[in-house]
Coordinates of C-alpha atoms and ligand atoms in Angstrom, one line a residue:
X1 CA 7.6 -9.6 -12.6
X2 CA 6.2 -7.3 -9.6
X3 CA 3.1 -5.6 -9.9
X4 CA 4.4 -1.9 -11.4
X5 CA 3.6 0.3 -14.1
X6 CA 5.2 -1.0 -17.6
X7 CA 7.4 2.2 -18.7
X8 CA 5.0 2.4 -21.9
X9 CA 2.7 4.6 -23.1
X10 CA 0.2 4.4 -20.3
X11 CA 2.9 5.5 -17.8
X12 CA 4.1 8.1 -20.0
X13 CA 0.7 9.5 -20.0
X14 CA 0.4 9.8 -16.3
X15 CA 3.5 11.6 -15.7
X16 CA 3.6 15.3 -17.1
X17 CA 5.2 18.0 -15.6
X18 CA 2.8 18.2 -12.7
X19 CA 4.0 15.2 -11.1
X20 CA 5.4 15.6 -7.7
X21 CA 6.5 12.2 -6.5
X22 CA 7.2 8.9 -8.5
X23 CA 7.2 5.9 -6.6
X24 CA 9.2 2.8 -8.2
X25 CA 9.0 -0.2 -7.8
X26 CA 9.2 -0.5 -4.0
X27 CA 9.2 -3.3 -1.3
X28 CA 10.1 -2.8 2.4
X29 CA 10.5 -6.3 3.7
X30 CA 10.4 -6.7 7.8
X31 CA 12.9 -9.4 9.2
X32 CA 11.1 -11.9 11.3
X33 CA 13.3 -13.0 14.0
X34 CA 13.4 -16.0 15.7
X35 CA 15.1 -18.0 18.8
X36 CA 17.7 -16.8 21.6
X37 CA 19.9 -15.6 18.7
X38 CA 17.3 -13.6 17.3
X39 CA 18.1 -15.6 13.8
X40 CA 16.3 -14.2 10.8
X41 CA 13.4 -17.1 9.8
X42 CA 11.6 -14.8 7.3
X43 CA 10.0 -12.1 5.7
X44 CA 7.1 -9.9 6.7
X45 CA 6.3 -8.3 2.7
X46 CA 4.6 -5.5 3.9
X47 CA 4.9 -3.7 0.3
X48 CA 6.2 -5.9 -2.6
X49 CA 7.0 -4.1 -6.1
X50 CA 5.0 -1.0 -5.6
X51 CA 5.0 1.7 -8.9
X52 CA 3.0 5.0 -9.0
X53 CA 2.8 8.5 -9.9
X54 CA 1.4 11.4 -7.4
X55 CA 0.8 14.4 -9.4
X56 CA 0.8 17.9 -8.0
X57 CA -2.4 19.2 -6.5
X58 CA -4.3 16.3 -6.7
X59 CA -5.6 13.5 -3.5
X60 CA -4.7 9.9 -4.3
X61 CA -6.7 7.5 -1.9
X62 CA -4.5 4.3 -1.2
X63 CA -7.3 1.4 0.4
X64 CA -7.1 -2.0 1.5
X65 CA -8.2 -4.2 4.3
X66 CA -5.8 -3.9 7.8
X67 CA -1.8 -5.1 6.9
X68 CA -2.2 -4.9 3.1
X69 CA 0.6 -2.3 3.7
X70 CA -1.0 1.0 3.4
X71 CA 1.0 2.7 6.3
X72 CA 4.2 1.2 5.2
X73 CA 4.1 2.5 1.9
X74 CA 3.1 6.0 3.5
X75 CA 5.8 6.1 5.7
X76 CA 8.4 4.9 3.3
X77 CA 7.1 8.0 0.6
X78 CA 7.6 10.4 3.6
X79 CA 10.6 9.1 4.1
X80 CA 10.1 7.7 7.9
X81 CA 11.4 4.7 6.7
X82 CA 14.2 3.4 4.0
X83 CA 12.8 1.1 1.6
X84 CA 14.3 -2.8 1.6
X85 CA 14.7 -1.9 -2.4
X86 CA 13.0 0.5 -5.8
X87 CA 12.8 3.8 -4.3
X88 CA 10.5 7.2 -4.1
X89 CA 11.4 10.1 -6.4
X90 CA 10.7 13.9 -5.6
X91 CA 10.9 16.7 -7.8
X92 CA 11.8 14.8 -11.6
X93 CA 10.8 17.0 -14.8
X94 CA 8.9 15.0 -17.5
X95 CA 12.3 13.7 -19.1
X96 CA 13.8 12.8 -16.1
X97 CA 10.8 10.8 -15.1
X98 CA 10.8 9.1 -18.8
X99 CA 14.8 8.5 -18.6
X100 CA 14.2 6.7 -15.6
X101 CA 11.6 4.2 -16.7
X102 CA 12.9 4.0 -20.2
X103 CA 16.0 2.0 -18.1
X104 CA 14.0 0.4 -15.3
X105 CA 12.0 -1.2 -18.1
X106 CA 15.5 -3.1 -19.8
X107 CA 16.7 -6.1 -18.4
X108 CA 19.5 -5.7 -15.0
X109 CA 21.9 -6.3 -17.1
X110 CA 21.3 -4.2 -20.1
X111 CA 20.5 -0.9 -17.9
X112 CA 22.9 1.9 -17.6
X113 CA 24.0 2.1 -14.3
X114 CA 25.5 5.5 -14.7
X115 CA 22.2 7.3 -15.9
X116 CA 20.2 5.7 -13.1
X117 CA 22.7 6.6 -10.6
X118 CA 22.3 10.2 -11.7
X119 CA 18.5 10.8 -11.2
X120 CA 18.6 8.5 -8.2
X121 CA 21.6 11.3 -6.6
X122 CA 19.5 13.9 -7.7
X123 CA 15.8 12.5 -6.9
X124 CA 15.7 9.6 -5.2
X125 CA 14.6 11.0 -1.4
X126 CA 17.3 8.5 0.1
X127 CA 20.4 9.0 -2.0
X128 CA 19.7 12.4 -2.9
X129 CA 22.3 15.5 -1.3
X130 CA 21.3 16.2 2.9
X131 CA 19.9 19.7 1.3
X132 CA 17.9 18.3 -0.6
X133 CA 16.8 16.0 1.5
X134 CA 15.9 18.5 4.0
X135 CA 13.6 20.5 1.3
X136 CA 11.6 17.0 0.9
X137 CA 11.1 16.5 4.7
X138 CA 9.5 20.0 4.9
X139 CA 7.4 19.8 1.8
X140 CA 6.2 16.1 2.9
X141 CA 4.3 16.3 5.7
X142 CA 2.5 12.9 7.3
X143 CA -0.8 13.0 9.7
X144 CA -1.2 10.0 11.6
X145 CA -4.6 8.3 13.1
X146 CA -3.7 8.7 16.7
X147 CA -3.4 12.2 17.0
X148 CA -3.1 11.3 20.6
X149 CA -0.1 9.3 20.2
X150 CA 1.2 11.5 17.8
X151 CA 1.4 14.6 20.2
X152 CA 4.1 14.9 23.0
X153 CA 1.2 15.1 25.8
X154 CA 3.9 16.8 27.8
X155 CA 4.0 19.9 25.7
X156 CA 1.6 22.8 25.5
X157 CA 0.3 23.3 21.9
X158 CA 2.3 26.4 21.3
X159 CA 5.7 23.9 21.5
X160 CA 4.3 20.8 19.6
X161 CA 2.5 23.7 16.9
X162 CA 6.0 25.9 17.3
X163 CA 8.4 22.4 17.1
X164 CA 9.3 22.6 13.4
X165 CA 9.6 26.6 12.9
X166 CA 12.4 26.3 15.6
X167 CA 13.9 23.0 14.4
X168 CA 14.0 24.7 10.9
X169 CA 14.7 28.1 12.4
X170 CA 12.0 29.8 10.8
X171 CA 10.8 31.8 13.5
X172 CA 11.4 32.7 17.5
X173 CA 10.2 34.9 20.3
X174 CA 7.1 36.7 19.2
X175 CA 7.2 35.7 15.5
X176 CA 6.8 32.0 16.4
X177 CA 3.5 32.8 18.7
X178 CA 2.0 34.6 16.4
X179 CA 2.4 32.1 13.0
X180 CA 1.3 29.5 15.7
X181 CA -1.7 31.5 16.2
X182 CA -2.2 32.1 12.2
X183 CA -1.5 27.7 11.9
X184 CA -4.0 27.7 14.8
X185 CA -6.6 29.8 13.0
X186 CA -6.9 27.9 10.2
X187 CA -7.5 24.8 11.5
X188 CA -10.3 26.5 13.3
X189 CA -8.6 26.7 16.9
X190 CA -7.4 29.5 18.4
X191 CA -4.9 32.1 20.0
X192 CA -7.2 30.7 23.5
X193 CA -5.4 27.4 23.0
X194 CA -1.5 28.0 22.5
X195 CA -0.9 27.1 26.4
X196 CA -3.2 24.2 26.8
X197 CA -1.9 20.3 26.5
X198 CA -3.9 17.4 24.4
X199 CA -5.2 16.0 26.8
X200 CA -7.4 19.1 27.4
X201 CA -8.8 18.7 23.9
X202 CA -12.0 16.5 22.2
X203 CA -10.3 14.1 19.6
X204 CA -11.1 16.3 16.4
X205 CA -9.5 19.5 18.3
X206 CA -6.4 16.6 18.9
X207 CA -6.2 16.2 14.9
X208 CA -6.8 19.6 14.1
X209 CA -3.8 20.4 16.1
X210 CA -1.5 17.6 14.1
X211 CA -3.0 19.4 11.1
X212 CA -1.7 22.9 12.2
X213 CA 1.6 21.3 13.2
X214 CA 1.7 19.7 9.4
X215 CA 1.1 23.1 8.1
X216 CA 3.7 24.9 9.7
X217 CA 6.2 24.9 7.4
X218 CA 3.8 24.9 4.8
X219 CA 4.4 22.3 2.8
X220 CA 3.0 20.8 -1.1
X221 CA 2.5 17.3 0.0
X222 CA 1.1 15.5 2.8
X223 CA 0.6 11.5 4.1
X224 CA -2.6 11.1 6.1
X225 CA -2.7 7.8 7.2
X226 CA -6.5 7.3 8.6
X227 CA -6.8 10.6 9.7
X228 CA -10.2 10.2 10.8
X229 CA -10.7 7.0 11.6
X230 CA -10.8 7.7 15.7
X231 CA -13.1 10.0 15.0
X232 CA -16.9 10.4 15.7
X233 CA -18.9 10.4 12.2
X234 CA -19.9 13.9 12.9
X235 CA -16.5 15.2 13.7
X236 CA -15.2 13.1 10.6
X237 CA -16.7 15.1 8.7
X238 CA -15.9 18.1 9.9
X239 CA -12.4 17.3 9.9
X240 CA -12.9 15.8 6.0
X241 CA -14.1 19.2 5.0
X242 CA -11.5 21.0 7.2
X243 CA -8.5 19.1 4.4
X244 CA -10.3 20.1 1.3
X245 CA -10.4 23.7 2.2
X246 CA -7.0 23.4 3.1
X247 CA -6.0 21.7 0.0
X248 CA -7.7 24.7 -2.1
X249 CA -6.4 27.2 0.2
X250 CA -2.5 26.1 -0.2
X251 CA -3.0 24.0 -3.1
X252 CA -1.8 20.9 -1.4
X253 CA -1.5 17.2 -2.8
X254 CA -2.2 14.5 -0.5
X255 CA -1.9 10.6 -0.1
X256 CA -5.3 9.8 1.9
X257 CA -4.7 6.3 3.5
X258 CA -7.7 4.6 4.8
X259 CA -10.1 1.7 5.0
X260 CA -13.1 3.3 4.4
X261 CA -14.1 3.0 1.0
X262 CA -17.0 5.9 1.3
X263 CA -14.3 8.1 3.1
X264 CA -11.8 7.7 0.5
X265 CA -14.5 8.1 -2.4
X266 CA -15.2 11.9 -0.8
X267 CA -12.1 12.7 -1.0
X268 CA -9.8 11.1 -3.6
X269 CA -8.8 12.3 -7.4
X270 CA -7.6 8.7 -8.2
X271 CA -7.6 5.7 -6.0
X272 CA -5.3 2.9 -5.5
X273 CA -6.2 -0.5 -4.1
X274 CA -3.6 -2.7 -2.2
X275 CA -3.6 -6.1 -1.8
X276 CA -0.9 -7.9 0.5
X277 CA 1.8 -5.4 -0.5
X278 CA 0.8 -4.7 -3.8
X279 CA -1.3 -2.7 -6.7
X280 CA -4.1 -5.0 -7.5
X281 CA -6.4 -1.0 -9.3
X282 CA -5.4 2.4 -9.7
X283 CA -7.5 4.3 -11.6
X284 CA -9.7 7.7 -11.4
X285 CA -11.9 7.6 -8.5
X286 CA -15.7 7.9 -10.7
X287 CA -14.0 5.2 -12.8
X288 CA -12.9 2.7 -9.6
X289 CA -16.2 3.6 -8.3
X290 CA -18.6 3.1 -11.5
X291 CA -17.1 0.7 -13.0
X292 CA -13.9 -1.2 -10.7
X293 CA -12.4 -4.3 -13.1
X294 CA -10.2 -6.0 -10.5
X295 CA -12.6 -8.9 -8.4
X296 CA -10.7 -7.6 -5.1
X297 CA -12.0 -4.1 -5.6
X298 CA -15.5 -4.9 -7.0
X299 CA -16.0 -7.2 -3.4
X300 CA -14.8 -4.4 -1.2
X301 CA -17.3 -2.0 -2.6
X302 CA -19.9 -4.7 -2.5
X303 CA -19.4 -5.5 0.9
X304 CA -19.4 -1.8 1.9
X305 CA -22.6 -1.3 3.3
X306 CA -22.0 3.1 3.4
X307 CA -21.6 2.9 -0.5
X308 CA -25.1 1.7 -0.9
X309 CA -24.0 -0.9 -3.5
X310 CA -23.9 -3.8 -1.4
X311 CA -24.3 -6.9 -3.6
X312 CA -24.6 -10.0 -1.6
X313 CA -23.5 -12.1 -4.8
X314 CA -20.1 -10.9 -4.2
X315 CA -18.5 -11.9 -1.0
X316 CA -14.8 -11.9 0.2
X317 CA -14.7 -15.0 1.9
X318 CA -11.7 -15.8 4.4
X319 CA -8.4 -13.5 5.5
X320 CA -5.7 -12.1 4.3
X321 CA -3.2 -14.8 3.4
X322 CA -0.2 -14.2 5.8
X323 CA 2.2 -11.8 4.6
X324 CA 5.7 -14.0 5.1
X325 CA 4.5 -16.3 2.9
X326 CA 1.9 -14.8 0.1
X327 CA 0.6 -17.0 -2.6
X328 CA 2.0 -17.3 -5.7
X329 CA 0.6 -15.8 -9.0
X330 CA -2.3 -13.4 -8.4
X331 CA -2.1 -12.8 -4.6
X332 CA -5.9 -12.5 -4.5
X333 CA -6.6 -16.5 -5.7
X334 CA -6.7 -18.0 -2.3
X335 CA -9.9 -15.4 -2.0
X336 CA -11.3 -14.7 -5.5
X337 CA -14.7 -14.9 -6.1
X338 CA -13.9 -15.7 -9.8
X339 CA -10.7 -17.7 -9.9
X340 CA -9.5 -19.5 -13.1
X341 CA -7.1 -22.1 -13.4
X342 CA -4.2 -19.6 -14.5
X343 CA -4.5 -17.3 -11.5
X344 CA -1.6 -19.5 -9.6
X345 CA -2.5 -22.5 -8.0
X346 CA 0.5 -24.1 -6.5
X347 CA 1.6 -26.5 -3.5
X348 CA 0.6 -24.0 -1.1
X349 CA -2.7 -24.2 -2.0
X350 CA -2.7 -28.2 -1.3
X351 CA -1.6 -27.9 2.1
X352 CA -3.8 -25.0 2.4
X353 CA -6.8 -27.7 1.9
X354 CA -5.5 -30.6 3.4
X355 CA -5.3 -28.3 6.1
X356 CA -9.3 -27.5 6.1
X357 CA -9.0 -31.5 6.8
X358 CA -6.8 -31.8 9.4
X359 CA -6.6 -35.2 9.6
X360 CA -5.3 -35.7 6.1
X361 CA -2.4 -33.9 7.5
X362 CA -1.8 -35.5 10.6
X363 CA 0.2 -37.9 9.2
X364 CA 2.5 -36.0 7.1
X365 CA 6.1 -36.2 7.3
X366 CA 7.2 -33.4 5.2
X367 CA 6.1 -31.0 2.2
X368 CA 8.9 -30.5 -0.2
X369 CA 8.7 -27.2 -2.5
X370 CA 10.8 -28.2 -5.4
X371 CA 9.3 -24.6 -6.9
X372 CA 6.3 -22.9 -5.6
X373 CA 4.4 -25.3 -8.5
X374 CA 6.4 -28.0 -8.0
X375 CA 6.6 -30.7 -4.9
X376 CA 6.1 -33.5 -3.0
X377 CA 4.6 -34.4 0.2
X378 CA 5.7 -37.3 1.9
X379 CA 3.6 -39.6 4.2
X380 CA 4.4 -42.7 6.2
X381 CA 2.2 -45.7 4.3
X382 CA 0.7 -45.4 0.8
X383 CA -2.6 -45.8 1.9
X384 CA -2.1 -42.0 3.7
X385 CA -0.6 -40.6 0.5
X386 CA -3.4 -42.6 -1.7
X387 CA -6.3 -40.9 0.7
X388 CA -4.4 -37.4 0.2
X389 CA -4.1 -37.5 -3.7
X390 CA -7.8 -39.0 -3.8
X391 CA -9.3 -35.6 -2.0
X392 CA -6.9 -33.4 -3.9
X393 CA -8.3 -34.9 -7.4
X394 CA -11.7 -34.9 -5.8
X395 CA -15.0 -32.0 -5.6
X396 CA -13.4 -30.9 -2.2
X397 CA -10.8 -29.6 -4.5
X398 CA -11.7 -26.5 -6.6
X399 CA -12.0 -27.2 -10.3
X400 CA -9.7 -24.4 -11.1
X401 CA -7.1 -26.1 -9.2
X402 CA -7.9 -29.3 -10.4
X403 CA -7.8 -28.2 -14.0
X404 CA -4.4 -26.3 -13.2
X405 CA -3.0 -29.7 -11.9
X406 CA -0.1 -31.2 -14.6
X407 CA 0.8 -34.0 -12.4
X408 CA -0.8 -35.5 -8.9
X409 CA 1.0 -39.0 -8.8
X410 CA 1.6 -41.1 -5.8
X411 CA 4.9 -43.0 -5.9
X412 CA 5.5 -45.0 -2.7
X413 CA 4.4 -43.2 0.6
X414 CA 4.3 -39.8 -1.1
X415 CA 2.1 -37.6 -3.3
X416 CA 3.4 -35.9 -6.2
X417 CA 2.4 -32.8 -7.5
X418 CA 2.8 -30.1 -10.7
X419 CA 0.6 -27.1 -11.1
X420 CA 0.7 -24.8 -14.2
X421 CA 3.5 -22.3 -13.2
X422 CA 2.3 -18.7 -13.9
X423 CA 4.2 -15.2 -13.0
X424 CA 3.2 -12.7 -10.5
X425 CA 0.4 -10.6 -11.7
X426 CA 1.5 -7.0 -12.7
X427 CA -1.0 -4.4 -13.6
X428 CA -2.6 -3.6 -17.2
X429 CA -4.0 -1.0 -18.7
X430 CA -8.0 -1.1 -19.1
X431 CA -8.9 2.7 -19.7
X432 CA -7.4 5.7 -19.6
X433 CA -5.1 6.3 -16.5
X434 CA -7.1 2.8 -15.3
X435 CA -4.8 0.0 -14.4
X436 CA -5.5 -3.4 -13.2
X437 CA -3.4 -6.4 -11.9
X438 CA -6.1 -9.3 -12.8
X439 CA -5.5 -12.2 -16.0
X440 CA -8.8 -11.3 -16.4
X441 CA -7.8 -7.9 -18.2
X442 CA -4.3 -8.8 -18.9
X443 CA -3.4 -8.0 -21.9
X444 CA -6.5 -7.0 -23.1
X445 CA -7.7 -10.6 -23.6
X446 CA -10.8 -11.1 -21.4
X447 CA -11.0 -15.0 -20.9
Ligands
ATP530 N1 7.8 -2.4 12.2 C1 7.3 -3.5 11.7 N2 7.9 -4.7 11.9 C2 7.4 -5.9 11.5 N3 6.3 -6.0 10.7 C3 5.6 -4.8 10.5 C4 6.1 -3.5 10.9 N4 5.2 -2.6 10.5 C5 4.3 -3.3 9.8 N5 4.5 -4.6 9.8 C6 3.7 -5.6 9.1 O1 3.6 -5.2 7.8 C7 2.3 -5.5 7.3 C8 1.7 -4.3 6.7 O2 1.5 -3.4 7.8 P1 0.9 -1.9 7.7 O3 0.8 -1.3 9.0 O4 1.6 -1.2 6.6 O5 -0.6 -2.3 7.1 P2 -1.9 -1.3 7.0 O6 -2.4 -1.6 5.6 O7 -1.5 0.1 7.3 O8 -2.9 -1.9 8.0 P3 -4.0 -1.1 8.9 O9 -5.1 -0.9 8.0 O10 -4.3 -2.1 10.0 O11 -3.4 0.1 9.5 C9 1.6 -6.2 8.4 O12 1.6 -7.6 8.3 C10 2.3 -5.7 9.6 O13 2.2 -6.6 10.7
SF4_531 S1 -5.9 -12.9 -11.5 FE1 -8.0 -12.0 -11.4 S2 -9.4 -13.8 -11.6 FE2 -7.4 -14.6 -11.1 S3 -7.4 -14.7 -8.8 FE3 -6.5 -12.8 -9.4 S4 -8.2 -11.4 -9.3 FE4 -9.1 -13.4 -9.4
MG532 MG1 -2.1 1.4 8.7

């Protein structure tokens, strides 16, 4: 099971007619290539399984610590890049929308192909007609961090500002100058600035100008990934207050992307928190604020010192795990504060501490994954696999883990080992429009 919204009441209740884009159940895997040949050796899982609803008019904050996947969602929901599968839906009416999940939630092989392939023809933003298509790309607009980048710093702002209302022929000659100087305006630049190039303006000038160029051919939606993270905290600010007189202005929905919690919290309707590729909270942003369920979002809050409700009982100790190879069950165990012995302990998580001992693993010949609960790990002598079973059955092991252990058995020069198997943690309701992806809350049975 992935971590998406059940097609259930709780989804139904989240999608009305006001909804402007449905996301479900998306990955986007990057191939890791290795070798002279460039073989394939893996899989970066940027976003694993991802389900949610944008509704019209509204800011939905996506957060998360650097490569959780925040960017490669954005970029797959403005259609910069194809999803590896699931896909992102524009435009579906309330039955539509219910038709949809009402057969994503059966079995593969109980689905009706033929329905799915008919909303996905007419809504799904990379199967749907080129006409179509091209409505989405001008109502989806994206704003990225590095407005620098982001700007040919070979064009005068009139061409970068100008760019789209010629590409979609919406204007030339003097008509184009002067909606340049109207997008200009209302960012808070100027007619004084069409024949000047980026690098002759301050960084919040630089993202105003993205901003203008996002507007031009005034679109409902639009991605801003970080788009004041380069920014002074003054000129943050202004540029924060700049998007939310926009947003009344033309009634715009946006998808804020960033890793500042007290950012986010200005800005965002309901929040979403990602976790290596993955929902771990989505809920209304007072409720994710007052009261956040999932341990992952209740340690980024405490550790964010701008929120003023740091709590140094809650820490998030280590990394991210790497994203080729996440753990198993709850993605967060390898990190969570309060960890139980169903959250997904597996083999990984031996090597993982025999590792934090490195000369327990010296010796080891090979680890064999029979499942990701299931394996053995082969040594040369028993007295190396007898020293490894004795620390993994030891205080140096965490009790969860230990308690989650069916089998650790040493049979000649190697160790054997069972944990209980558990699936991947998909998100539950726990209040109204307030999901969480933690066996805490799952099912409604609070251990
Ligand atoms: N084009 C790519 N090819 C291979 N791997 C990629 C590519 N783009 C992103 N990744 C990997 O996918 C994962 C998610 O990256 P992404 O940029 O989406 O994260 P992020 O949450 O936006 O991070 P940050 O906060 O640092 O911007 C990371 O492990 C990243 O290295
Ligand atoms: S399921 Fe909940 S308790 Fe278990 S590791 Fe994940 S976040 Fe922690
Ligand atoms: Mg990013």
């Amino acid at each position: 099971m992935s971590a998406t919204l059940e097609p259930d009441a709780t989804l139904r209740a989240t999608t009305g007619p006001d909804h402007l884009v449905n996301v479900r159940d998306l990955t986007k895997y990057f191939p890791i290539r290795e070798g002279v040949l460039q073989r394939v050796t893996g899989h970066v899982k940027a976003v694993d399984g991802v389900s949610f609803d944008i509704h019209r008019g509204e800011t939905v904050g996506l957060v998360g610590e650097s490569g959780c996947g925040k960017t490669t969602l954005g970029r797959c929901i403005a259609g910069l890049m194809s999803p590896t599968s699931g896909g992102v839906y524009f435009g579906m009416d309330h039955d539509s929308v219910d038709r949809l999940d009402a057969q994503l939630g059966l079995p593969f092989d109980k689905r009706n192909e033929g329905e799915i392939a008919a909303i996905d023809h007419r809504h799904r933003i990379d199967m749907m007609p080129h006409a179509a298509w091209r409505t989405y790309r001008r109502n989806c607009q994206v704003v990225f961090q590095d407005a620098f980048s982001s700007l040919n710093p070979r064009q005068l702002v009139i061409d970068i500002v100008g760019r789209p209302l010629r590409i979609h022929k919406e204007a030339s000659g003097t008509a184009l100058i002067e909606r340049v100087v109207e997008l200009l305006e209302n960012v808070g630049l100027g007619r004084q600035h069409l024949y000047r190039y980026p690098h002759q303006f301050s960084g919040g000038q630089r993202q105003r100008i993205s901003i203008a160029r996002a507007l031009a051919l005034d679109p409902e939606f639009i991605v801003l990934d970080e788009p004041t993270s380069a920014l002074d905290v003054s000129v943050q600010a202004q540029i924060l207050n700049l998007l939310h007189e926009l947003q009344q202005q033309y009634r715009l929905t946006y998808l804020f992307i960033s890793h500042d919690l007290g950012v986010v919290q200005h800005m965002s309707d309901r929040i979403i928190v990602m976790y290596l590729g993955r929902i771990s909270e989505i809920g209304r942003s007072d409720e994710i604020f007052e009261a956040p369920r999932h341990p992952y979002t209740q340690a980024l809050l405490a550790a964010n010192p701008a929120l003023e409700v740091t709590d140094e009982t809650i820490r998030l100790p280590g990394s991210v795990p790497d994203p080729s190879d996440p753990p198993q069950g709850c993605r967060f165990h390898t990190r969570c504060p309060v960890v139980i012995e169903r959250c997904g302990w597996g083999v990984s998580d031996a090597l993982r501490i025999l590792e934090t001992r490195g000369h327990l693993l010296d010796n080891l010949k090979a680890a064999n994954k029979h499942t990701p609960f299931d394996g053995d790990l082969a040594f040369d002598t028993a007295e190396e696999a007898e020293a490894v079973a004795a620390e993994l059955g030891s205080d140096a092991t965490p009790e969860p883990m230990r308690r989650a252990c069916e089998l650790l058995e040493v049979r000649a020069t190697s160790v054997h080992l069972r944990y209980t198997p558990v699936d991947d943690m998909s998100v539950s309701g726990v209040g109204t429009e307030h999901q969480t992806a933690c066996i805490l809350y799952n099912g409604g049975h609070k251990d």
